[in-house]
Amino acid sequence: MARVYTKPGVEITQIQNSQTPILATPELEACIVGHAFYWQDISSESSIASTKYTTGTQYTLALSGINANYYDVTGDEDLVIIDLFGVSGAGTGNSYHLVNGTDFTVNNNTVTINANITSTTVATGTYLVKVGFRAKKPVLNKFNVIESASDIELILGPSVSWNPLAYGATLAMMNSNNTINILSLSASGITETQCIDAINNDLATHDVYVIAPMTHKIDPSSLVIHCNNMSSPTVKKERIALVNKEVSYGDIIYNLDATERANIATSIRDTNSAYGSKRLFSIHPDLAYTVETRHVSTIYQSWINNSFDPFMDKDFISLGIYAKLISDLVIPSTGKKYKAGTDLTDQVLNELIAGGWGGSDGKVTVLAPVPGFYYCAQLAGLIIGTHPSQPLTNSTVVGLSRTIGSWDLFTETNLNTMASGGTLIMTQNSYSNPIYIRHQLSTDITSIAKQELSITKALDYTAKFIRETLSPYIGKYNINANFIKLINSILTGIKRVLVTNGVINDMSVLSIKQDDINPDTILIEINILPAYPVNYIKITLLF
């Protein structure tokens, strides 16, 4: 048989003798930690009791009749609100907002409305009874991924400021445009120990990067220990924590003199400096305002104070902190005018309610005071929603409207004093401008590399990138010259991606060798040049 003829020439066959590594891009994730409650909205159809109230007759209602699943208000009895809406008699069409403790009482999850209402004059007749309350959700240390606003409602309850985990998750999602993880703690016991125990135990198996507790009642030192442990080479889960601790003002907040403010600034500086960790970010101030539409009965200073009592020691009453009008208001019946920004003291609020403010459903929009731990939720979202090396100094956040106890209370000198101890300050240029980060400082200010959040984040991202890319090669190869060559080529590819994408400025492999003592171990030494943020521009004008 004649052989197949081929024209004389050079034939080349290509055989791949090396592997092209798959570079695994890590995701930095945030976890909001806190307590979730169910809020029974008084304006919903399900909040109308099946029985009616008639003036002159005592009325009793089990809250389980309103919501068979969530009705336990133990410890939150003073957060129950009641409206009456007239359906027959002289009061037909009228709406009345009752006063807890005066017109009705709550005991053993049962509401008792007095036969005669004394806080206002109620026309004779029969009334629908509308009920709103914050109830416990039977959730214990439950980790979940929140992908949408509907997930928040379903898993955590309504996103209102007095439902910390739901509201925190909402703020984090608003600032990240990304999914958010949550760790829901038991509402039956709210203590510092339970919170840190849950973080240590329930987050140990999850690779979340930034954690933000929705409570003032947590020890920052415990968070430092947790983050250092999780970031260790053996645990392999680089982590940072955001915390917001209460400030002791000792007086009505806006009555402090210059000496008192300077002393408070110094105390904040010294407290944060003592933590000294690049993995802990202590946020100031400890109070904020948010724009919120809510029932008029929930705007009383005592109601707001009581709604946050499990998570803070702050007393809004002693500090002179009130909800505020968001716009100018005129009461038609009296012609009396109230300016935007007016403090809604009990007296003002009673006058407005008596004048018909809120209408039949009682819903109004105000500036409501909230704890400063909600800044942590905003920052957690911002951190995971931005490029790994993106500096966050001067970055704005959304969701909260005003700071309380920042630029509005302290001078630039005071704020500089706080910052010199490693305090991350949220501030504004005016009430109409957005809130922004004054300087992205950690509590370790011993070097620029340790104090800047973006540098820590970029280095942690780099560590995760290298680990996830090299992990698939563990246990499948023998250590020899070819394998060391392969590792070097993979690291070269990692460098190209990280430098090209601006995560770091440079990366060089100093050495790759087999460990003499542990021969199944390869020792690699890498030099990283991080990207330093532009913090200062110094200009000399010559003339």
Coordinates of N, CA and C in Angstrom, one line a residue, residues 180-308:
I180 N -26.8 41.4 51.7 CA -26.3 41.7 53.1 C -26.6 40.4 53.9
N181 N -25.6 40.0 54.7 CA -25.9 39.0 55.7 C -26.3 39.5 57.0
I182 N -27.2 38.8 57.7 CA -27.6 39.2 59.0 C -27.5 38.0 60.0
L183 N -27.2 38.4 61.2 CA -27.3 37.4 62.3 C -28.3 37.9 63.3
S184 N -29.4 37.2 63.4 CA -30.5 37.7 64.2 C -30.4 37.0 65.6
L185 N -30.4 37.9 66.6 CA -30.2 37.4 68.0 C -31.6 37.3 68.7
S186 N -31.6 36.6 69.8 CA -32.9 36.4 70.5 C -33.4 37.6 71.1
A187 N -34.6 38.0 70.9 CA -35.2 39.2 71.5 C -35.6 38.9 73.0
S188 N -35.5 37.7 73.4 CA -35.9 37.4 74.8 C -34.8 37.8 75.8
G189 N -33.6 38.0 75.3 CA -32.5 38.4 76.2 C -31.5 39.2 75.5
I190 N -31.4 40.5 75.8 CA -30.5 41.4 75.1 C -29.4 41.8 76.0
T191 N -28.3 41.1 75.9 CA -27.1 41.5 76.8 C -25.9 41.5 75.9
E192 N -24.8 42.2 76.5 CA -23.5 42.2 75.8 C -22.9 40.8 75.6
T193 N -23.1 40.0 76.7 CA -22.5 38.6 76.6 C -23.2 37.8 75.5
Q194 N -24.5 37.9 75.4 CA -25.2 37.2 74.4 C -24.8 37.6 73.0
C195 N -24.6 38.9 72.8 CA -24.2 39.4 71.5 C -22.9 39.0 71.1
I196 N -21.9 39.1 71.9 CA -20.5 38.7 71.6 C -20.4 37.2 71.5
D197 N -21.1 36.4 72.3 CA -21.2 35.0 72.2 C -21.7 34.5 70.8
A198 N -22.8 35.2 70.4 CA -23.3 34.8 69.1 C -22.4 35.1 68.0
I199 N -21.7 36.3 68.1 CA -20.7 36.6 67.0 C -19.5 35.6 67.0
N200 N -19.1 35.2 68.2 CA -18.0 34.2 68.3 C -18.4 32.9 67.8
N201 N -19.6 32.5 68.1 CA -20.0 31.1 67.8 C -20.7 31.0 66.4
D202 N -21.6 31.8 66.1 CA -22.4 31.7 64.9 C -21.8 32.3 63.7
L203 N -20.8 33.2 63.8 CA -20.2 33.7 62.7 C -18.8 33.0 62.4
A204 N -18.4 32.1 63.2 CA -17.1 31.4 63.1 C -17.1 30.6 61.8
T205 N -18.2 30.1 61.3 CA -18.2 29.3 60.1 C -18.5 30.1 58.9
H206 N -18.7 31.4 59.0 CA -19.1 32.2 57.8 C -18.0 33.1 57.5
D207 N -17.7 33.2 56.2 CA -16.6 34.1 55.8 C -17.1 35.5 55.4
V208 N -17.6 36.2 56.5 CA -18.0 37.6 56.3 C -16.8 38.5 56.6
Y209 N -16.7 39.6 56.0 CA -15.6 40.5 56.2 C -15.8 41.6 57.2
V210 N -16.9 42.3 57.1 CA -17.2 43.3 58.1 C -18.4 43.0 58.9
I211 N -18.3 43.2 60.2 CA -19.5 43.0 61.1 C -19.9 44.3 61.8
A212 N -21.2 44.5 61.9 CA -21.7 45.7 62.5 C -22.8 45.4 63.4
P213 N -22.6 45.5 64.7 CA -23.6 45.2 65.7 C -24.6 46.4 65.8
M214 N -25.9 46.1 65.9 CA -26.9 47.1 66.0 C -27.3 47.3 67.5
T215 N -26.2 47.6 68.3 CA -26.4 47.9 69.7 C -25.2 48.6 70.2
H216 N -25.5 49.5 71.2 CA -24.4 50.1 71.9 C -23.8 49.2 73.0
K217 N -24.5 48.2 73.4 CA -24.2 47.4 74.5 C -23.3 46.2 74.0
I218 N -22.1 46.5 73.6 CA -21.1 45.5 73.3 C -19.7 46.0 73.6
D219 N -18.9 45.1 74.0 CA -17.5 45.5 74.4 C -16.6 45.5 73.2
P220 N -16.1 46.7 72.8 CA -15.2 46.7 71.6 C -13.9 45.9 71.7
S221 N -13.4 45.7 73.0 CA -12.3 44.8 73.2 C -12.6 43.4 72.8
S222 N -13.8 42.9 73.0 CA -14.2 41.6 72.6 C -14.2 41.5 71.1
L223 N -14.6 42.6 70.4 CA -14.6 42.5 69.0 C -13.2 42.5 68.4
V224 N -12.3 43.2 69.1 CA -10.9 43.1 68.6 C -10.4 41.7 68.7
I225 N -10.6 41.0 69.8 CA -10.2 39.7 70.0 C -10.8 38.8 68.9
H226 N -12.1 39.0 68.7 CA -12.8 38.2 67.7 C -12.2 38.4 66.3
C227 N -12.0 39.6 65.9 CA -11.4 39.9 64.6 C -10.0 39.4 64.4
N228 N -9.2 39.6 65.4 CA -7.8 39.1 65.4 C -7.8 37.6 65.2
N229 N -8.7 36.9 66.0 CA -8.7 35.4 65.9 C -9.2 35.0 64.5
M230 N -10.2 35.6 64.0 CA -10.7 35.2 62.7 C -9.8 35.5 61.6
S231 N -8.9 36.5 61.8 CA -8.0 36.9 60.7 C -6.6 36.2 60.8
S232 N -6.5 35.3 61.8 CA -5.2 34.6 62.0 C -5.0 33.7 60.8
P233 N -3.7 33.3 60.5 CA -3.4 32.4 59.4 C -4.1 31.1 59.5
T234 N -4.3 30.6 60.7 CA -5.0 29.3 60.8 C -6.5 29.3 60.5
V235 N -7.1 30.4 61.0 CA -8.6 30.5 60.8 C -8.9 30.9 59.4
K236 N -8.1 31.9 58.8 CA -8.2 32.2 57.4 C -9.5 33.0 57.0
K237 N -10.0 33.8 57.9 CA -11.2 34.6 57.6 C -10.9 36.1 58.0
E238 N -10.2 36.8 57.2 CA -9.9 38.2 57.5 C -11.2 38.9 57.8
R239 N -11.2 39.7 58.9 CA -12.4 40.4 59.4 C -12.1 41.7 60.1
I240 N -13.0 42.6 59.9 CA -13.0 43.9 60.6 C -14.3 44.1 61.3
A241 N -14.4 45.0 62.3 CA -15.6 45.3 63.0 C -15.8 46.8 63.1
L242 N -17.1 47.2 63.0 CA -17.5 48.6 63.2 C -18.3 48.6 64.5
V243 N -18.0 49.6 65.4 CA -18.7 49.7 66.7 C -19.0 51.2 66.9
N244 N -20.1 51.4 67.6 CA -20.5 52.7 68.1 C -20.9 52.7 69.5
K245 N -20.1 53.4 70.3 CA -20.3 53.4 71.8 C -20.9 54.7 72.2
E246 N -21.6 54.7 73.3 CA -22.3 55.9 73.8 C -21.3 56.8 74.4
V247 N -21.6 58.1 74.3 CA -20.7 59.2 74.9 C -21.4 59.7 76.1
S248 N -20.7 60.0 77.1 CA -21.3 60.5 78.3 C -21.2 62.1 78.3
Y249 N -22.4 62.7 78.0 CA -22.5 64.1 78.0 C -22.7 64.7 79.3
G250 N -23.5 64.1 80.1 CA -23.8 64.5 81.5 C -24.7 65.7 81.6
D251 N -25.3 66.2 80.5 CA -26.1 67.4 80.5 C -26.9 67.4 79.2
I252 N -27.8 68.4 79.1 CA -28.5 68.6 77.9 C -27.4 68.8 76.8
I253 N -27.5 68.1 75.7 CA -26.3 68.0 74.8 C -25.9 69.3 74.3
Y254 N -26.8 70.2 74.0 CA -26.5 71.5 73.4 C -26.3 72.6 74.4
N255 N -26.2 72.2 75.7 CA -25.9 73.2 76.7 C -24.5 73.2 77.2
L256 N -23.7 72.3 76.6 CA -22.3 72.1 77.1 C -21.5 73.4 76.7
D257 N -20.6 73.8 77.7 CA -19.7 74.9 77.4 C -18.4 74.4 76.7
A258 N -17.5 75.3 76.4 CA -16.3 74.9 75.6 C -15.4 73.9 76.4
T259 N -15.3 74.1 77.7 CA -14.4 73.2 78.5 C -15.0 71.8 78.5
E260 N -16.3 71.7 78.7 CA -17.0 70.4 78.7 C -16.8 69.7 77.4
R261 N -16.9 70.4 76.3 CA -16.8 69.8 75.0 C -15.4 69.3 74.8
A262 N -14.4 70.1 75.2 CA -13.0 69.7 75.0 C -12.7 68.5 75.8
N263 N -13.3 68.4 77.0 CA -13.0 67.2 77.9 C -13.7 66.0 77.3
I264 N -14.8 66.1 76.7 CA -15.5 65.0 76.1 C -14.7 64.5 74.9
A265 N -14.2 65.4 74.1 CA -13.4 65.1 72.9 C -12.1 64.3 73.4
T266 N -11.5 64.8 74.5 CA -10.3 64.1 75.0 C -10.7 62.7 75.5
S267 N -11.8 62.5 76.1 CA -12.2 61.2 76.6 C -12.5 60.3 75.5
I268 N -13.1 60.7 74.4 CA -13.3 59.9 73.2 C -12.0 59.5 72.6
R269 N -11.1 60.4 72.5 CA -9.8 60.1 72.0 C -9.1 59.0 72.8
D270 N -9.0 59.2 74.1 CA -8.3 58.2 74.9 C -9.0 56.8 74.9
T271 N -10.3 56.8 74.9 CA -11.0 55.5 74.9 C -10.7 54.7 73.7
N272 N -10.8 55.4 72.5 CA -10.6 54.7 71.2 C -9.1 54.3 71.0
S273 N -8.2 55.2 71.5 CA -6.8 54.9 71.3 C -6.4 53.7 72.1
A274 N -7.1 53.4 73.2 CA -6.7 52.3 74.0 C -7.0 50.9 73.3
Y275 N -7.9 50.9 72.4 CA -8.2 49.7 71.7 C -7.1 49.3 70.7
G276 N -6.5 50.3 70.1 CA -5.3 50.1 69.3 C -5.3 49.0 68.3
S277 N -6.4 48.9 67.5 CA -6.5 47.8 66.5 C -6.8 48.3 65.1
K278 N -6.1 47.8 64.1 CA -6.4 48.2 62.8 C -7.7 47.5 62.3
R279 N -8.2 46.5 63.1 CA -9.4 45.8 62.7 C -10.7 46.3 63.4
L280 N -10.5 47.4 64.2 CA -11.7 47.9 64.9 C -11.8 49.4 64.5
F281 N -13.0 49.7 64.1 CA -13.3 51.1 63.7 C -14.4 51.6 64.6
S282 N -14.1 52.6 65.4 CA -15.0 53.2 66.4 C -15.6 54.4 65.8
I283 N -16.9 54.4 65.7 CA -17.7 55.4 65.0 C -18.2 56.4 65.9
H284 N -18.1 57.7 65.6 CA -18.7 58.8 66.3 C -19.5 59.7 65.4
P285 N -20.6 60.3 65.8 CA -21.2 60.4 67.1 C -22.1 59.2 67.4
D286 N -22.8 59.2 68.5 CA -23.6 58.1 69.0 C -25.1 58.4 68.8
L287 N -25.5 59.4 68.1 CA -26.9 59.7 67.8 C -27.0 60.3 66.4
A288 N -28.2 60.1 65.8 CA -28.4 60.6 64.4 C -29.9 61.0 64.3
Y289 N -30.3 61.6 63.2 CA -31.7 61.8 62.9 C -31.9 61.1 61.5
T290 N -33.1 60.6 61.4 CA -33.6 60.0 60.2 C -35.0 60.5 59.8
V291 N -35.3 60.6 58.6 CA -36.6 61.1 58.1 C -37.5 59.8 58.1
E292 N -38.6 59.9 58.8 CA -39.4 58.7 58.9 C -40.9 59.1 59.0
T293 N -41.7 58.3 58.4 CA -43.2 58.4 58.5 C -43.6 57.4 59.5
R294 N -44.3 57.9 60.5 CA -44.7 57.1 61.6 C -46.0 57.6 62.3
H295 N -46.6 56.8 63.2 CA -47.8 57.2 63.9 C -47.4 58.3 64.9
V296 N -48.3 59.3 65.1 CA -48.0 60.3 66.1 C -47.8 59.8 67.5
S297 N -48.4 58.7 67.8 CA -48.2 58.2 69.2 C -46.8 57.7 69.4
T298 N -46.0 57.4 68.4 CA -44.7 56.9 68.5 C -43.6 58.0 68.5
I299 N -44.1 59.3 68.5 CA -43.2 60.4 68.4 C -42.9 61.0 69.7
Y300 N -43.7 60.7 70.7 CA -43.4 61.2 72.1 C -42.0 60.8 72.5
Q301 N -41.3 61.7 73.2 CA -39.9 61.5 73.6 C -39.7 60.2 74.4
S302 N -40.7 60.0 75.3 CA -40.6 58.8 76.1 C -40.7 57.5 75.3
W303 N -41.6 57.6 74.3 CA -41.8 56.4 73.4 C -40.6 56.0 72.7
I304 N -39.9 57.1 72.1 CA -38.7 56.8 71.3 C -37.6 56.3 72.3
N305 N -37.5 56.9 73.4 CA -36.5 56.5 74.4 C -36.7 55.1 74.8
N306 N -37.9 54.7 75.1 CA -38.2 53.3 75.5 C -38.0 52.3 74.4
S307 N -38.2 52.7 73.2 CA -38.0 51.8 72.0 C -36.6 51.4 71.8
F308 N -35.6 52.2 72.3 CA -34.2 51.9 72.2 C -33.6 51.5 73.5

